[in-house]
Coordinates of N, CA and C in Angstrom, one line a residue:
X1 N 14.3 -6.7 -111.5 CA 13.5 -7.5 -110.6 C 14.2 -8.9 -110.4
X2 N 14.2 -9.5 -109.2 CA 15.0 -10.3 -108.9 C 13.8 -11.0 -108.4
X3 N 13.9 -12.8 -109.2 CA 12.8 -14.2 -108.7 C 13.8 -15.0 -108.0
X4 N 12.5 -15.8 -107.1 CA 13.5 -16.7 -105.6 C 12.0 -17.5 -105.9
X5 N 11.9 -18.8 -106.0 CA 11.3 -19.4 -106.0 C 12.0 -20.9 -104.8
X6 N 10.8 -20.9 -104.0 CA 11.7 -22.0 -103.0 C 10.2 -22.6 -102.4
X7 N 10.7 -24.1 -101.5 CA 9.5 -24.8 -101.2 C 9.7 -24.5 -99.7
X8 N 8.6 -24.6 -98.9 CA 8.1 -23.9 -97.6 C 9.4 -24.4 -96.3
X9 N 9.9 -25.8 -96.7 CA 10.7 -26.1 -95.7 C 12.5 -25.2 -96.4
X10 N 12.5 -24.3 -96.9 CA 13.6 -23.8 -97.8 C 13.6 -22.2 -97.2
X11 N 12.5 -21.5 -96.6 CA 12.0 -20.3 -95.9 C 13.6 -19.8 -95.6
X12 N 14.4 -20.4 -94.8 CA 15.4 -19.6 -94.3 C 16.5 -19.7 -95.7
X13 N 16.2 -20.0 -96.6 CA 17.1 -19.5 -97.6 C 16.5 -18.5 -98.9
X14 N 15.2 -18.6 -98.5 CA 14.9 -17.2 -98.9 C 14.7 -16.3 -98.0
X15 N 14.3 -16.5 -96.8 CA 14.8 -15.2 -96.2 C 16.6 -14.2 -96.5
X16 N 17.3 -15.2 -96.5 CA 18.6 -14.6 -96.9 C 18.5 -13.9 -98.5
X17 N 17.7 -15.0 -99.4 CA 18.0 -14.3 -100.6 C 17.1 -12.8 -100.3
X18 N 16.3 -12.4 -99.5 CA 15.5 -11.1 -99.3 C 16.2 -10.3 -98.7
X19 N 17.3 -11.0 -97.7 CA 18.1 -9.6 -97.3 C 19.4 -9.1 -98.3
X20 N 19.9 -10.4 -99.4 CA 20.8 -9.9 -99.9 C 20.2 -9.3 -101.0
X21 N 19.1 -9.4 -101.5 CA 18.0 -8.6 -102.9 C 18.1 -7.1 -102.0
X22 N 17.5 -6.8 -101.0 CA 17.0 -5.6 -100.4 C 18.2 -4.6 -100.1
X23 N 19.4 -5.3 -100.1 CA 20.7 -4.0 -99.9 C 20.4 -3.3 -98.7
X24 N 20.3 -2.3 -99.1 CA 20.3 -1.2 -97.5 C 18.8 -0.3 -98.0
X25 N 18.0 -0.9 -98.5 CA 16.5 -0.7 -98.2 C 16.1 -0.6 -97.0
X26 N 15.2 -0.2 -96.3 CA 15.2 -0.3 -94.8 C 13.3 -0.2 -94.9
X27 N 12.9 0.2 -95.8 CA 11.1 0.0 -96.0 C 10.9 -1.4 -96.7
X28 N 10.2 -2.2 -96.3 CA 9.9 -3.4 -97.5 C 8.1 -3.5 -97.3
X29 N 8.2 -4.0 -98.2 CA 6.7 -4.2 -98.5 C 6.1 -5.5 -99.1
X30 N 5.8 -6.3 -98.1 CA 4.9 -7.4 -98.5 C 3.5 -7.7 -99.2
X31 N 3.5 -8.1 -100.1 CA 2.6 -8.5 -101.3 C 2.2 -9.5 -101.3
X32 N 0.7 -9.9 -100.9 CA -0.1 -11.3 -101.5 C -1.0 -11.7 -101.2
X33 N -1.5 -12.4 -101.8 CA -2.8 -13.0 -101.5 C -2.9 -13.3 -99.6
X34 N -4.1 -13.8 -98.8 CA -4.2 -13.9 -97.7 C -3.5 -15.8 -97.7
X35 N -2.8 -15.6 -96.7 CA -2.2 -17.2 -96.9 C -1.0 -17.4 -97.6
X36 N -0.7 -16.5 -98.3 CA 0.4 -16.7 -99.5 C 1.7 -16.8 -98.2
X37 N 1.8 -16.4 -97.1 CA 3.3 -16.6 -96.4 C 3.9 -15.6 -95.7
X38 N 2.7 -14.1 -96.0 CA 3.7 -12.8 -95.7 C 4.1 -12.9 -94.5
X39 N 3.6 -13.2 -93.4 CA 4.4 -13.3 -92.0 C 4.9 -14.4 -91.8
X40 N 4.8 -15.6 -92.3 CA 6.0 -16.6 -92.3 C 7.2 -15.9 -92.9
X41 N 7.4 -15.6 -93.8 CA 8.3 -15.1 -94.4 C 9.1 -13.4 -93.2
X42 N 8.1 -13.1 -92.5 CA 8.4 -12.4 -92.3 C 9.3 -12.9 -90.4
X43 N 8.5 -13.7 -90.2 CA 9.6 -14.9 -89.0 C 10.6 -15.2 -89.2
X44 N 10.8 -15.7 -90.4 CA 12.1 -16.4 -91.1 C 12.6 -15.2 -91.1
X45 N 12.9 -14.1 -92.0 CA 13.6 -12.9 -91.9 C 13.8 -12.6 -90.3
X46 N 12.9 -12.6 -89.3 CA 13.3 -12.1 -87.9 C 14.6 -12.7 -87.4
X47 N 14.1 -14.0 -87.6 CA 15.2 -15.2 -87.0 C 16.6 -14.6 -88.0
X48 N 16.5 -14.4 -89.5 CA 18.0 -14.3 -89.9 C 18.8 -13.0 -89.3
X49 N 17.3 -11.8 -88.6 CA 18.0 -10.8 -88.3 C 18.2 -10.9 -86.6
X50 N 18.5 -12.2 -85.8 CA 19.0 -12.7 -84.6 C 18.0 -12.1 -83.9
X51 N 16.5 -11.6 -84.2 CA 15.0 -11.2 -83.3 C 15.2 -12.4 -82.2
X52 N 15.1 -12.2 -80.8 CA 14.6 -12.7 -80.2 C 13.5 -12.8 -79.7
X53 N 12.5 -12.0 -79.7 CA 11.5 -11.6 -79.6 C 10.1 -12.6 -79.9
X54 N 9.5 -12.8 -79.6 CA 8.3 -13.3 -80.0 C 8.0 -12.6 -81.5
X55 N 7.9 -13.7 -82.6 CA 7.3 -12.4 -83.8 C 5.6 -12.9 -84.5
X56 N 4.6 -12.1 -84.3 CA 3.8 -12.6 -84.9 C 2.8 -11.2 -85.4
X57 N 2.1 -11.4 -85.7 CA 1.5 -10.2 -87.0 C 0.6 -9.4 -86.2
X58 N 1.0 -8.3 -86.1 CA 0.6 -7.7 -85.3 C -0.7 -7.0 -85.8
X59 N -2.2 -7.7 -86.0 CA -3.2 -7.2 -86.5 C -4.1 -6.4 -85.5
X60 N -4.2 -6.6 -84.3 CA -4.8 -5.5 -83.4 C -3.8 -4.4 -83.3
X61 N -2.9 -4.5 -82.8 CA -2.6 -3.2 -82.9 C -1.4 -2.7 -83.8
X62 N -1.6 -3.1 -84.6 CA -1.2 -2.5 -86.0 C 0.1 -2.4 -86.4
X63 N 1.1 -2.2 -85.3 CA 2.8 -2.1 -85.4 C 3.3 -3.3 -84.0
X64 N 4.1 -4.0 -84.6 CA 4.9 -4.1 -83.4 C 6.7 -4.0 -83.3
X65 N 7.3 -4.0 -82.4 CA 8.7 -3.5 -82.3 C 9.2 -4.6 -82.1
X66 N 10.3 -4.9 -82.4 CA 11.3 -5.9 -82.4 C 12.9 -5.5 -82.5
X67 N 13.8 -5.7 -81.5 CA 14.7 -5.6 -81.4 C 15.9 -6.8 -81.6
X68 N 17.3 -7.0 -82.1 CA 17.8 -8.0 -82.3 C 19.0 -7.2 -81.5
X69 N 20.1 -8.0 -80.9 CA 21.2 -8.1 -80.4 C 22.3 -7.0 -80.5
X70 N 22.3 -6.9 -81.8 CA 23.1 -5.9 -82.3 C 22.4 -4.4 -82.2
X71 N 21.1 -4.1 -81.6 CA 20.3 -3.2 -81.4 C 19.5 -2.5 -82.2
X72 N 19.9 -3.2 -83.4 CA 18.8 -3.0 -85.2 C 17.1 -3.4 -84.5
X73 N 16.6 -1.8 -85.0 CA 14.9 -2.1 -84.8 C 14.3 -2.1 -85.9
X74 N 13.3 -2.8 -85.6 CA 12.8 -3.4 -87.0 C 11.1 -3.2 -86.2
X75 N 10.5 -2.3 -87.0 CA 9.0 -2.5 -87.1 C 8.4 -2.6 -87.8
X76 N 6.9 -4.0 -87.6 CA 6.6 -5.1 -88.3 C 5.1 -4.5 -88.1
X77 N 4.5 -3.9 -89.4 CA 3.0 -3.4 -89.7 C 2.4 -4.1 -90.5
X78 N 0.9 -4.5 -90.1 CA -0.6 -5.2 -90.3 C -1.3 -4.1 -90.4
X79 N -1.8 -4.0 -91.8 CA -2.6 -2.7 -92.3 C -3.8 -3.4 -92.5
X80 N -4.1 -4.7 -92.4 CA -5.4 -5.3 -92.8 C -6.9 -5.1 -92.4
X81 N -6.7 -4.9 -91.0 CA -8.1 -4.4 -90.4 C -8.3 -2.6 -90.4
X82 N -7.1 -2.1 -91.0 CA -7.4 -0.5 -91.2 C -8.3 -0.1 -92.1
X83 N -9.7 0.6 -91.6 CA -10.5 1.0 -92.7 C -10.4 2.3 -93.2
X84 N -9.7 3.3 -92.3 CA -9.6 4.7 -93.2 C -8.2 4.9 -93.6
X85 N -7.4 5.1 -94.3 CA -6.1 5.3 -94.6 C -5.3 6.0 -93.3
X86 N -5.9 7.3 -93.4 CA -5.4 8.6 -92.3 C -4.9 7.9 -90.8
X87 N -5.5 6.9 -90.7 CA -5.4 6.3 -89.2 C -3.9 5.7 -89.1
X88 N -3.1 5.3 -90.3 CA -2.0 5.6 -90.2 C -1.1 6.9 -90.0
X89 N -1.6 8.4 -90.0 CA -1.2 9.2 -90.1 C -1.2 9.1 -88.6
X90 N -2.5 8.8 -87.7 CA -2.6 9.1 -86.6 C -1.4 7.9 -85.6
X91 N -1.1 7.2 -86.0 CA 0.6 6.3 -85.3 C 1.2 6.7 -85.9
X92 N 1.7 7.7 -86.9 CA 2.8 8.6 -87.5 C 3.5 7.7 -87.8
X93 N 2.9 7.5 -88.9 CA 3.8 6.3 -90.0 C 4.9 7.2 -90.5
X94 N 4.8 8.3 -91.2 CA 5.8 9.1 -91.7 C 7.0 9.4 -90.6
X95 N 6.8 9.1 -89.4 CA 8.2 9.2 -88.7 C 8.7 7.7 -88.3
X96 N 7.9 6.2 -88.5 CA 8.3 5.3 -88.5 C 9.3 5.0 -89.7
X97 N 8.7 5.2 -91.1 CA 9.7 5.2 -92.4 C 10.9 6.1 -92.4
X98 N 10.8 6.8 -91.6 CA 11.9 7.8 -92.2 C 13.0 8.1 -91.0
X99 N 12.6 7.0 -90.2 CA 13.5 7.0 -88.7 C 14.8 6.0 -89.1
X100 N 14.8 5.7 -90.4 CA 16.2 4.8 -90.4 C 16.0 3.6 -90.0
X101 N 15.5 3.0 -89.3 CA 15.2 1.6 -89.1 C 14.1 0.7 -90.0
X102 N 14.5 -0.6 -89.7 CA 13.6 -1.4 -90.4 C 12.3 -1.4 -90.3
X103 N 10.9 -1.0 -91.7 CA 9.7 -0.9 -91.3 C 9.4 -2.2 -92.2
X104 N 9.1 -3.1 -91.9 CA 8.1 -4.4 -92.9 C 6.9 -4.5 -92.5
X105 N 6.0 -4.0 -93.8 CA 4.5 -3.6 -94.5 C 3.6 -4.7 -94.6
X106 N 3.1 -5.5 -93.8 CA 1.3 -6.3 -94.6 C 0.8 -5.6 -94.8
X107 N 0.2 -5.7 -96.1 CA -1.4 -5.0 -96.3 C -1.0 -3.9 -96.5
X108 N 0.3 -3.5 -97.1 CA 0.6 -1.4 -97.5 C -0.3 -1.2 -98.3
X109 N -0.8 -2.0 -99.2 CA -2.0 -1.3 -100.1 C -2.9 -0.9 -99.6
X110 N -3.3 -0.6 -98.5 CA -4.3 0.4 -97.3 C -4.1 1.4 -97.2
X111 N -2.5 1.6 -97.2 CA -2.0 2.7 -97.5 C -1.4 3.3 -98.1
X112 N -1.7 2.9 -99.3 CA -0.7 3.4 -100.7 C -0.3 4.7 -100.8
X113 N -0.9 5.9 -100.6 CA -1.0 6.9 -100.5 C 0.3 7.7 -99.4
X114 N 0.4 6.7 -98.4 CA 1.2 7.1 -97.3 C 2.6 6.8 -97.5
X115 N 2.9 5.5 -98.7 CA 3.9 4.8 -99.0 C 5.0 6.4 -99.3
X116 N 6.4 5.7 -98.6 CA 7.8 6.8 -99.4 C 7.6 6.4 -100.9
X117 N 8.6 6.8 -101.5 CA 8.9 7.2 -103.0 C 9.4 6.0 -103.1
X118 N 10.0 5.3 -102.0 CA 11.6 4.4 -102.4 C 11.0 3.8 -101.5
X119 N 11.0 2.2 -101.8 CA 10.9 1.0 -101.0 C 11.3 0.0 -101.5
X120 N 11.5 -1.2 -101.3 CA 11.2 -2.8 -101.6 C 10.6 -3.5 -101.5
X121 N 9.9 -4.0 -102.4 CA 8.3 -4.9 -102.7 C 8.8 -6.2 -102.9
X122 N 8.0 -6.7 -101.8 CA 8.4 -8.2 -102.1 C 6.8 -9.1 -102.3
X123 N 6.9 -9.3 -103.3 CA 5.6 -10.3 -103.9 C 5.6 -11.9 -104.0
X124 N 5.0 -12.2 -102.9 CA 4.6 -13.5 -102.8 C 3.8 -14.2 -103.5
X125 N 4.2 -15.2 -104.3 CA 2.7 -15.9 -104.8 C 3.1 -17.5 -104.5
X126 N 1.4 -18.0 -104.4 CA 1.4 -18.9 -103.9 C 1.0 -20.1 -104.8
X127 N 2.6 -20.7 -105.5 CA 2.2 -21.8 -106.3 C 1.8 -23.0 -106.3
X128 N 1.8 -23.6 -105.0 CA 1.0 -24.8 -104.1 C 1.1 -24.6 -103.0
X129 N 0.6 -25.9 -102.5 CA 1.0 -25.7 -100.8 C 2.1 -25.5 -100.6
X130 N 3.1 -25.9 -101.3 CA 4.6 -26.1 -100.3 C 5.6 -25.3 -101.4
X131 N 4.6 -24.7 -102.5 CA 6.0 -23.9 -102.8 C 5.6 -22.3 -103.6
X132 N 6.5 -21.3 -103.1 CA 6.4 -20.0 -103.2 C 7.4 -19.4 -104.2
X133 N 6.6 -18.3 -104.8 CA 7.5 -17.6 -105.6 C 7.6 -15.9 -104.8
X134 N 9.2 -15.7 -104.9 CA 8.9 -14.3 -104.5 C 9.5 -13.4 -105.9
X135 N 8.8 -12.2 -106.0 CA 9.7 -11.1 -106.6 C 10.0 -10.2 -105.6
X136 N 10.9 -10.1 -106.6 CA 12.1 -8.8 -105.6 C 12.3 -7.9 -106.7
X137 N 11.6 -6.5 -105.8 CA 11.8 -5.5 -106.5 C 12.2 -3.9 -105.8
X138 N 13.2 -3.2 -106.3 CA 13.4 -2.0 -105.7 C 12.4 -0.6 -106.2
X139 N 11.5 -0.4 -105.5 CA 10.6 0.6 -106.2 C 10.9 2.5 -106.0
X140 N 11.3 2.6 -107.1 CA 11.3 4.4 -106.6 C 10.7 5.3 -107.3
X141 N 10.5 6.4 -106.8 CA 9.1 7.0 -107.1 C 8.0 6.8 -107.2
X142 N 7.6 5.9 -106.3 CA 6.2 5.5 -106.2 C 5.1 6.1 -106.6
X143 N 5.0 7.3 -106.1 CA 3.9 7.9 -105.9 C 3.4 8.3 -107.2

């Protein structure tokens, strides 16, 4: 497990330290309390992956797509308002993870059950206002 501890105006130097912890991971999974940063963190990551896109957390409808320059897709899921698990089955999450491209997870513990074997968990905690701790972890065999 790999720690990055950084203060909120430092965001784009942990975004890098997340893409160089994650290797060629392509599932990640965001961890934390409400508030703790997961979509900030997850903007900052957009911007290092040259997203032009508008990026913000896609809680109505649950996935959104984002495309960067180089033609890398990256889809960005909000499990928070999901109340049955299956309802991920029904947007065919198992062909979003397994399509090769980037999937980044709020709220996967909704759907733990649906999670691959193999991902990367990134755990936010929130040690003041202005400063965050992440772990970085490569998880396999989840299930």
């Amino acid at each position: 497990m790999t720690q990055f501890t950084y203060e909120l105006d430092e965001i784009e130097k942990a975004a890098h330290a997340v893409i160089e912890a994650a290797a060629d991971e392509k599932v990640w999974v965001f961890q934390g309390e409400m508030g703790a940063g997961k979509t900030t963190l997850v903007k900052a990551l957009s911007k290092a992956f040259e997203v032009t896109d508008q990026v913000s957390s896609p809680t109505f409808g649950i996935v959104n797509h984002y495309e960067n320059p180089s033609g890398e897709i990256i889809y960005h899921f909000d499990f928070y308002r999901m109340d049955d698990p299956a309802e991920a089955l029904d947007i065919g999450i198992e062909e979003y993870f397994y399509s090769g491209n980037y999937c980044w997870l709020e709220w996967a513990e909704k759907i733990a059950s649906f999670l691959p074997e193999k991902f990367f968990l990134i755990r936010i905690s929130n040690d003041s206002e202005t400063k965050r701790t992440l772990n970085l972890q490569h998880i396999q065999d989840a299930s």
